[in-house]
C-alpha positions in Angstrom: 0.0 0.0 0.0 2.1 2.9 -1.3 -0.6 5.4 -2.5 -1.2 8.3 -0.1 -4.7 9.6 0.5 -4.9 13.2 -0.7 -7.1 15.8 0.7 -7.7 19.4 -0.4 -8.9 20.8 2.9 -8.3 18.4 5.9 -6.4 15.3 6.9 -6.5 12.8 9.8 -4.2 9.9 10.4 -4.2 7.5 13.4 -3.3 3.9 14.1 -7.0 2.8 14.4 -9.6 3.4 11.8 -12.4 4.1 14.3 -10.3 6.8 15.9 -9.6 8.4 12.5 -13.3 8.3 11.7 -14.1 9.9 15.0 -11.7 12.7 14.3 -13.0 13.2 10.8 -16.6 13.3 12.2 -15.7 16.0 14.6 -14.2 18.1 11.8 -17.4 17.6 9.8 -19.4 18.8 12.8 -17.6 22.1 12.9 -14.8 21.2 15.2 -11.2 22.3 14.5 -8.0 20.3 14.6 -7.7 20.5 18.4 -11.3 19.3 18.9 -10.6 16.4 16.5 -7.3 15.6 18.1 -8.9 15.2 21.5 -11.6 13.0 20.0 -9.0 10.8 18.4 -7.0 10.7 21.6 -10.0 9.6 23.6 -11.1 7.0 21.0 -7.6 5.5 21.0 -7.8 5.2 24.8 -10.8 3.0 24.2 -10.2 1.1 20.9 -6.4 0.7 21.4 -6.3 -0.2 25.1 -3.1 -2.2 24.8 -1.3 0.8 23.5 -2.8 3.8 25.3 -5.4 4.9 27.8 -6.5 7.7 30.1 -4.3 6.3 32.8 -1.3 7.4 30.7 0.6 10.4 29.4 0.5 12.5 26.2 2.6 15.1 24.3 1.3 17.6 21.8 2.8 19.8 19.1 0.4 22.5 17.8 0.6 25.0 15.0 -2.1 27.7 15.3 -2.9 29.6 12.1 -3.9 32.8 13.9 -0.8 32.8 16.1 1.3 31.6 13.1 3.6 29.6 15.4 4.2 26.2 17.0 3.6 25.5 20.7 4.0 22.3 22.7 2.2 20.8 25.6 3.9 18.4 28.0 1.2 16.1 29.3 3.4 13.8 31.3 2.9 13.2 35.0 5.3 13.5 38.0 6.1 10.9 40.6 4.2 11.1 43.9 5.4 13.3 46.7 5.9 10.3 48.9 7.6 8.2 46.2 11.3 7.8 47.2 14.1 5.4 46.6 13.7 4.2 50.2 10.3 2.8 49.2 12.1 0.2 47.1 14.9 -0.7 49.6 16.4 -4.0 48.8 15.2 -4.1 45.2 17.5 -3.7 42.2 14.9 -1.8 40.2 11.4 -0.5 40.3 9.0 -3.3 39.2 7.9 -3.1 35.6 4.3 -4.2 36.4 1.9 -4.0 39.3 0.7 -1.2 41.5 4.3 -0.3 42.6 5.1 0.5 39.0 2.2 3.0 38.9 4.0 5.9 40.6 3.5 8.8 38.2 0.3 10.7 37.8 -1.5 10.2 34.5 -1.4 13.4 32.4 -3.6 12.7 29.5 -6.9 14.0 30.8 -5.3 17.2 31.8 -3.9 17.6 28.3 -7.4 17.3 26.8 -8.6 20.1 28.9 -5.6 22.2 28.0 -6.1 21.7 24.2 -9.8 22.6 24.3 -9.4 25.6 26.7 -6.7 27.1 24.6 -7.8 26.4 21.1 -11.0 24.2 21.0 -14.3 25.1 19.5 -16.5 22.3 20.9 -17.1 21.1 24.4 -15.4 18.2 26.1 -18.7 16.4 26.2 -19.1 16.7 22.4 -15.6 15.5 21.5 -15.7 12.6 24.0 -19.0 11.3 22.6 -17.5 8.9 20.1 -15.1 7.4 22.7 -18.0 6.9 25.2 -20.0 5.1 22.5 -17.2 2.7 21.6 -16.6 2.0 25.3 -20.2 1.4 26.2 -21.5 -0.2 23.0 -18.3 -2.0 22.0 -16.2 -2.2 18.9 -14.7 -5.1 16.9 -11.7 -6.6 18.6 -8.6 -6.2 16.4 -6.1 -8.8 15.7 -3.4 -6.5 17.1 -5.2 -6.3 20.4 -5.8 -10.0 20.4 -2.1 -10.7 19.8 -1.0 -8.4 22.5 -3.5 -9.9 25.0 -2.3 -13.3 24.1 1.4 -12.3 24.6 0.5 -10.8 28.0 -2.1 -13.4 29.1 -0.3 -14.5 32.3 -0.1 -10.9 33.5 -3.6 -9.8 32.5 -5.4 -13.0 33.8 -3.9 -12.8 37.2 -4.8 -9.2 38.2 -8.4 -8.6 39.6 -10.5 -6.1 37.6 -7.9 -6.3 34.7 -8.8 -10.0 34.1 -12.5 -9.2 34.1 -12.1 -6.9 31.2 -9.3 -8.4 29.1 -9.5 -12.1 29.9 -13.1 -12.7 31.1 -13.6 -16.2 32.5 -10.0 -16.9 31.6 -10.7 -16.5 27.9 -9.3 -14.0 25.4 -11.9 -12.4 23.2 -11.3 -13.3 19.5 -10.7 -10.9 16.7 -14.0 -9.5 15.4 -15.8 -10.0 18.8 -17.5 -7.0 20.3 -15.2 -5.7 23.0 -17.1 -3.6 25.7 -15.6 -1.6 28.5 -18.6 -0.4 30.6 -16.7 0.9 33.6 -14.4 2.9 31.3 -17.5 4.3 29.6 -18.7 5.5 33.0 -15.3 7.1 33.7 -15.4 8.9 30.4 -18.9 10.1 31.0 -17.8 11.6 34.4 -15.0 13.4 32.7 -17.3 14.7 29.9 -19.8 16.0 32.4 -17.4 17.4 35.1 -14.2 18.1 33.2 -10.6 17.3 34.2 -11.5 17.8 37.9 -13.4 14.5 37.8 -10.1 12.7 37.2 -7.8 14.8 39.5 -9.9 15.8 42.4 -13.4 14.3 42.0 -15.0 10.9 42.0 -12.5 9.2 39.8 -9.5 10.5 41.7 -11.0 9.1 44.9 -11.7 5.7 43.3 -8.2 5.5 41.9 -6.5 6.5 45.2 -8.7 4.3 47.4 -7.9 1.3 45.1 -4.1 2.0 45.2 -4.2 2.4 49.0 -5.9 -1.0 49.4 -3.3 -2.6 47.0 -0.2 -1.0 48.5 0.2 1.7 45.8 2.1 4.9 46.4 0.1 7.7 44.7 -2.1 9.9 46.9 -5.0 12.3 46.5 -2.6 15.1 46.9 -0.5 13.9 44.0 -3.4 13.8 41.6 -4.8 17.1 42.8 -1.4 18.8 42.3 -1.0 17.7 38.7 -0.8 20.3 35.9 0.7 19.8 32.5 2.7 22.6 30.9 2.7 24.7 27.7 6.4 24.7 26.7 8.5 26.1 23.9 9.4 23.3 21.4 13.1 22.6 20.6 13.9 22.9 16.9 16.6 22.5 14.3 16.9 23.0 10.5 17.1 20.2 7.9 17.4 20.9 4.2 15.4 24.1 4.4 12.8 22.7 6.9 12.5 23.7 10.6 11.8 20.5 12.6 10.1 20.8 15.9 10.1 18.4 18.9 9.1 18.4 22.5 11.8 19.6 24.9 13.1 17.3 27.7 11.8 15.3 29.6 11.0 14.0 26.1 13.7 12.4 24.0 12.6 14.5 21.0 16.0 16.2 20.7 17.5 12.9 19.7 15.5 13.1 16.4 17.0 16.6 15.9 20.5 15.5 16.7 20.3 12.6 14.1 19.1 15.0 11.4 21.9 17.5 12.3 24.4 14.7 11.8 22.9 13.6 8.5 22.8 17.2 7.2 26.5 17.0 6.9 26.1 14.3 4.3 24.6 14.6 0.8 22.0 11.9 1.2 20.9 12.1 -2.4 24.3 10.6 -3.3 23.4 7.6 -1.1 21.0 5.1 -2.7 17.9 4.6 -0.6 17.7 1.1 0.9 21.4 0.5 0.4 24.0 -0.6 3.0 25.2 3.0 3.2 21.7 4.3 3.9 20.9 2.0 6.8 24.4 2.1 8.2 24.6 5.9 8.2 21.2 6.3 9.9 21.9 3.7 12.5 25.3 5.2 13.4 24.0 8.7 13.6 21.3 7.6 15.9 23.6 5.5 18.1 25.8 8.5 18.7 22.7 10.6 19.5 21.6 8.0 22.0 24.9 8.1 23.9 24.3 11.8 24.7 20.7 11.3 25.5 21.4 8.5 28.0 23.9 10.8 29.7 21.7 13.8 30.2 18.0 13.1 29.7 15.7 13.5 32.7 13.4 16.1 34.2 15.1 19.5 33.3 13.8 20.9 36.7 16.2 18.5 38.4 19.3 18.6 36.1 20.6 21.0 33.4 20.4 19.5 29.9 22.9 21.2 27.5 20.7 21.4 24.5 22.7 24.3 23.0 25.7 22.1 22.7 23.8 19.0 21.7 22.0 20.8 18.9 25.0 22.8 17.7 26.0 22.3 14.0 29.7 22.1 14.8 29.1 19.3 17.4 27.0 17.5 14.8 29.8 17.7 12.3 32.2 16.1 14.9 29.7 13.3 15.4 29.4 12.8 11.7 33.1 12.7 11.1 33.4 10.1 13.8 31.3 7.7 11.8 33.1 4.9 10.0 31.3 3.8 6.8 33.0 0.4 7.1 32.4 -0.6 10.7 29.7 -0.2 13.4 30.2 1.6 16.7 30.4 -0.8 19.6 27.1 -0.9 21.4 26.5 0.3 24.9 24.3 -1.3 27.5 21.1 0.0 29.0 17.7 -0.8 30.4 14.9 -2.0 28.1 12.2 0.5 27.2 8.5 0.2 26.8 6.7 0.0 23.6 3.0 0.8 23.8 2.2 4.1 22.2 -0.2 5.6 19.7 0.7 8.5 17.4 -1.9 10.6 15.4 -2.1 13.9 13.6 -4.7 16.3 12.3 -4.8 19.3 9.9 -8.0 21.2 9.6 -9.4 23.5 6.9 -8.2 26.6 8.6 -4.6 25.4 8.5 -4.3 24.5 12.2 -2.2 21.3 12.8 -1.8 19.0 15.7 0.8 16.2 16.0 0.4 14.2 19.2 1.4 10.9 20.9 0.2 9.1 24.0 1.2 6.0 25.9 0.9 3.7 28.9 4.7 2.9 28.5 4.6 -0.9 28.3 1.7 -2.7 26.5 -1.2 -2.6 29.0 1.0 -0.3 31.2 1.2 -1.5 34.8 -1.3 -4.2 34.0 -3.5 -2.8 36.8 -7.0 -1.5 36.3 -7.9 0.9 39.1 -10.9 -0.9 40.7 -14.1 -0.4 38.8 -13.0 2.7 36.9 -11.9 0.6 33.9 -8.7 2.7 33.8 -5.4 0.9 33.2 -2.6 2.7 35.0 0.7 3.5 33.3 4.0 2.1 34.4 6.1 5.0 33.1 7.7 5.5 36.5 9.3 2.1 36.3 12.0 3.6 34.1 13.4 5.7 37.0 16.7 4.5 38.3 17.1 3.5 42.0 20.7 4.6 41.8 20.9 8.0 43.6 23.8 9.0 41.3 22.0 8.2 38.1 20.8 11.2 35.9 17.2 9.7 35.9 17.2 8.7 39.6 13.8 8.4 41.3 12.9 11.5 43.3 9.5 12.8 44.5 7.5 15.1 42.2 9.8 14.3 39.2 9.1 13.6 35.6 10.9 10.6 34.2 13.0 10.3 31.0 10.2 10.0 28.4 10.3 8.3 25.1 7.2 10.1 23.6 8.1 12.5 20.8 5.6 13.8 18.2 7.3 15.7 15.4 6.3 18.6 13.1 8.4 20.1 10.3 7.6 23.6 8.9 8.7 25.2 5.6 8.7 28.9 5.2 7.0 29.0 8.7 4.0 26.9 7.7 3.4 23.2 8.6 4.7 20.9 5.9 5.2 17.4 7.6 3.6 16.0 10.7 5.0 12.6 11.7 5.6 10.2 14.5 5.5 6.6 15.6 5.2 4.2 18.6 8.1 2.1 19.7 10.2 3.4 22.7 13.7 3.7 21.5 12.5 3.0 18.0 10.7 6.4 17.8 13.7 8.5 16.8 14.9 5.8 14.5 11.6 5.5 12.6 11.1 9.2 12.5 14.6 9.7 11.0 13.8 7.1 8.3 10.4 8.7 7.5 11.6 12.3 7.3 14.7 11.5 5.2 12.5 9.4 2.8 10.2 12.4 2.3 12.7 15.2 2.2 15.8 13.5 0.6 14.1 11.0 -1.6 10.8 12.7 -2.5 8.5 10.0 -1.1 4.9 10.6 -0.2 3.9 9.8 3.3 2.3 6.4 2.5 5.4 5.2 0.7 7.7 6.6 3.5 5.9 4.6 6.2 5.4 1.5 4.1 9.0 1.0 2.9 11.1 -1.6 4.8 12.3 -0.4 8.3 14.9 -1.2 10.9 15.1 -0.8 14.6 18.2 -1.0 16.8 18.7 -1.5 20.5 16.8 -1.9 23.6 13.2 -1.3 22.6 10.0 -3.1 23.1 10.9 -4.2 26.6 14.0 -6.2 25.6 17.6 -5.5 26.6 19.1 -6.1 23.2 21.7 -4.5 20.9 20.3 -6.2 17.8 19.8 -4.4 14.6 16.4 -5.8 13.4 15.8 -5.6 9.7 12.5 -6.3 8.0 12.7 -9.3 5.6 12.1 -7.0 2.5 15.5 -5.5 2.9 18.0 -6.8 0.4 19.8 -9.9 1.8 23.1 -8.5 0.5 22.6 -5.3 2.4 21.8 -7.3 5.5 25.0 -9.3 5.1 27.1 -6.2 4.6 25.6 -4.7 7.8 26.5 -7.9 9.7 30.0 -7.9 8.3 30.4 -4.3 9.5 29.7 -5.4 13.0 26.0 -4.9 13.4 24.2 -7.6 15.3 21.7 -8.3 12.5 18.5 -10.2 12.9 16.0 -10.6 10.1 12.3 -10.3 11.1 9.1 -10.4 9.1 8.4 -8.4 6.0 5.9 -6.1 7.8 6.9 -6.8 11.4 5.0 -5.1 14.2 8.2 -4.7 16.1 8.9 -1.7 13.8 6.0 0.2 15.4 3.1 2.0 13.9 4.2 5.2 12.1 1.9 7.8 10.4 2.5 11.1 8.6 0.8 14.0 6.9 2.5 16.1 4.2 1.2 19.4 3.0 2.6 20.3 -0.5 3.2 23.7 -2.1 -0.3 23.6 -3.6 -2.0 23.1 -0.2 -2.9 19.5 -0.9 -2.6 17.2 2.1 -1.1 13.7 1.7 -1.8 11.2 4.5 0.0 7.9 5.2 -0.7 5.3 7.8 1.3 2.3 8.7 0.3 -1.0 7.0 1.5 -2.7 10.2 -1.3 -1.0 12.1 -5.2 -0.8 12.0 -4.9 2.8 10.9 -6.7 4.9 8.4 -6.0 8.2 6.6 -9.1 10.4 5.9 -8.9 13.5 3.9 -11.3 15.6 1.8 
């Protein structure tokens, strides 16, 4: 599937067709890009429960036509005020699952409120209506959700409340079955009627905290009540005449900028797309960017992050010149990262654009549904280190190193490309492949996301230094990469381990090209 959908006025892309349809419907009902984005976000929290949910975080990049500028919203939560390293005394690390991994406040619901207050045209009740309907009336279970449930059956089936929803009577609902989440529908109704306060100080907050207290959790009512996301200034860099925007730390977004800064010192058009040189150069640029990220990334309120140096062109040239085209840089170790994420984007008729991403961290997050709320709680806090000397050490009221990173590229000050993907450490890798394919090789979005991909390193919950290559990549290229020192493993032709990437491109005529990942259940809708 390499033909992009082309719209003349609007475009919606998301990893689930029902969410895309909900966003399109909101636009047709008079909503703008922000209204549609919140509707998509809420729908994904229902129809993609293994990938995202209202118990998780979200990040947003927004171009507003009237303001003629790009703003960002950090919708990630902080650790609880009473969550300290001492709470895990005798343990090597924070557990990846269970209530003691749910130690950061979910930020998504607050971000919905922020989007609509600042830029929305419709009410929260109006934009949540599709999500509430899908939760209360059900939707067809996808094969993707089925496979993730199967892979996590032992976890899901052994946690009360969670098992009742995802493995009822010990059974996994089959693809095509109606999947209903009545308690989640009730929670969404409460948010629609009472606003964000329902989640942070009202009925839902009390239900979540009471459940955690019973189960030995660490978040309190004070933690939820204190939460506020932040409007922040995006970080940016230039690439081939485009200005590329990312979320600032605690997001890893600057890694995507660093990789592009390195590649800008090379004439990519002299390198054949899909060749050994193409894959090797991208991987090596990213590996060097990851080294700096791992050394500095955390909550910037707790530690200075030298972005001026990291995004400096002279420094990028030094990193580029350190790359050997004959051999791979030796890998460095690290903790595995979570994978469950959902990226989506919207451009409306007025020219407003929203690029956003949301997550529970690992698939199904902590695995814990908070009582009868239907809300799966994220396990993002499990990535904190218990080493007091580590840059990302656990401290109270702190945001963790965060993998989420929606991207937006402007040309002549106007949105030109919105792009992003799921996949933990794979996010900057896939983003770099997509943007170079579109800018350097002239691909439309659908072709860019459909072409064979790679992913290197410790993503999807596995501590690995493998370079995974889709089976469609030339075997001779794979062999050369292996001979150069990459730990190559071939995977399926369209392997879900590559994540679900989506993109929108706006051309010089104002036409909008949408591309959704064939590895997902996504849909592009434009008119």
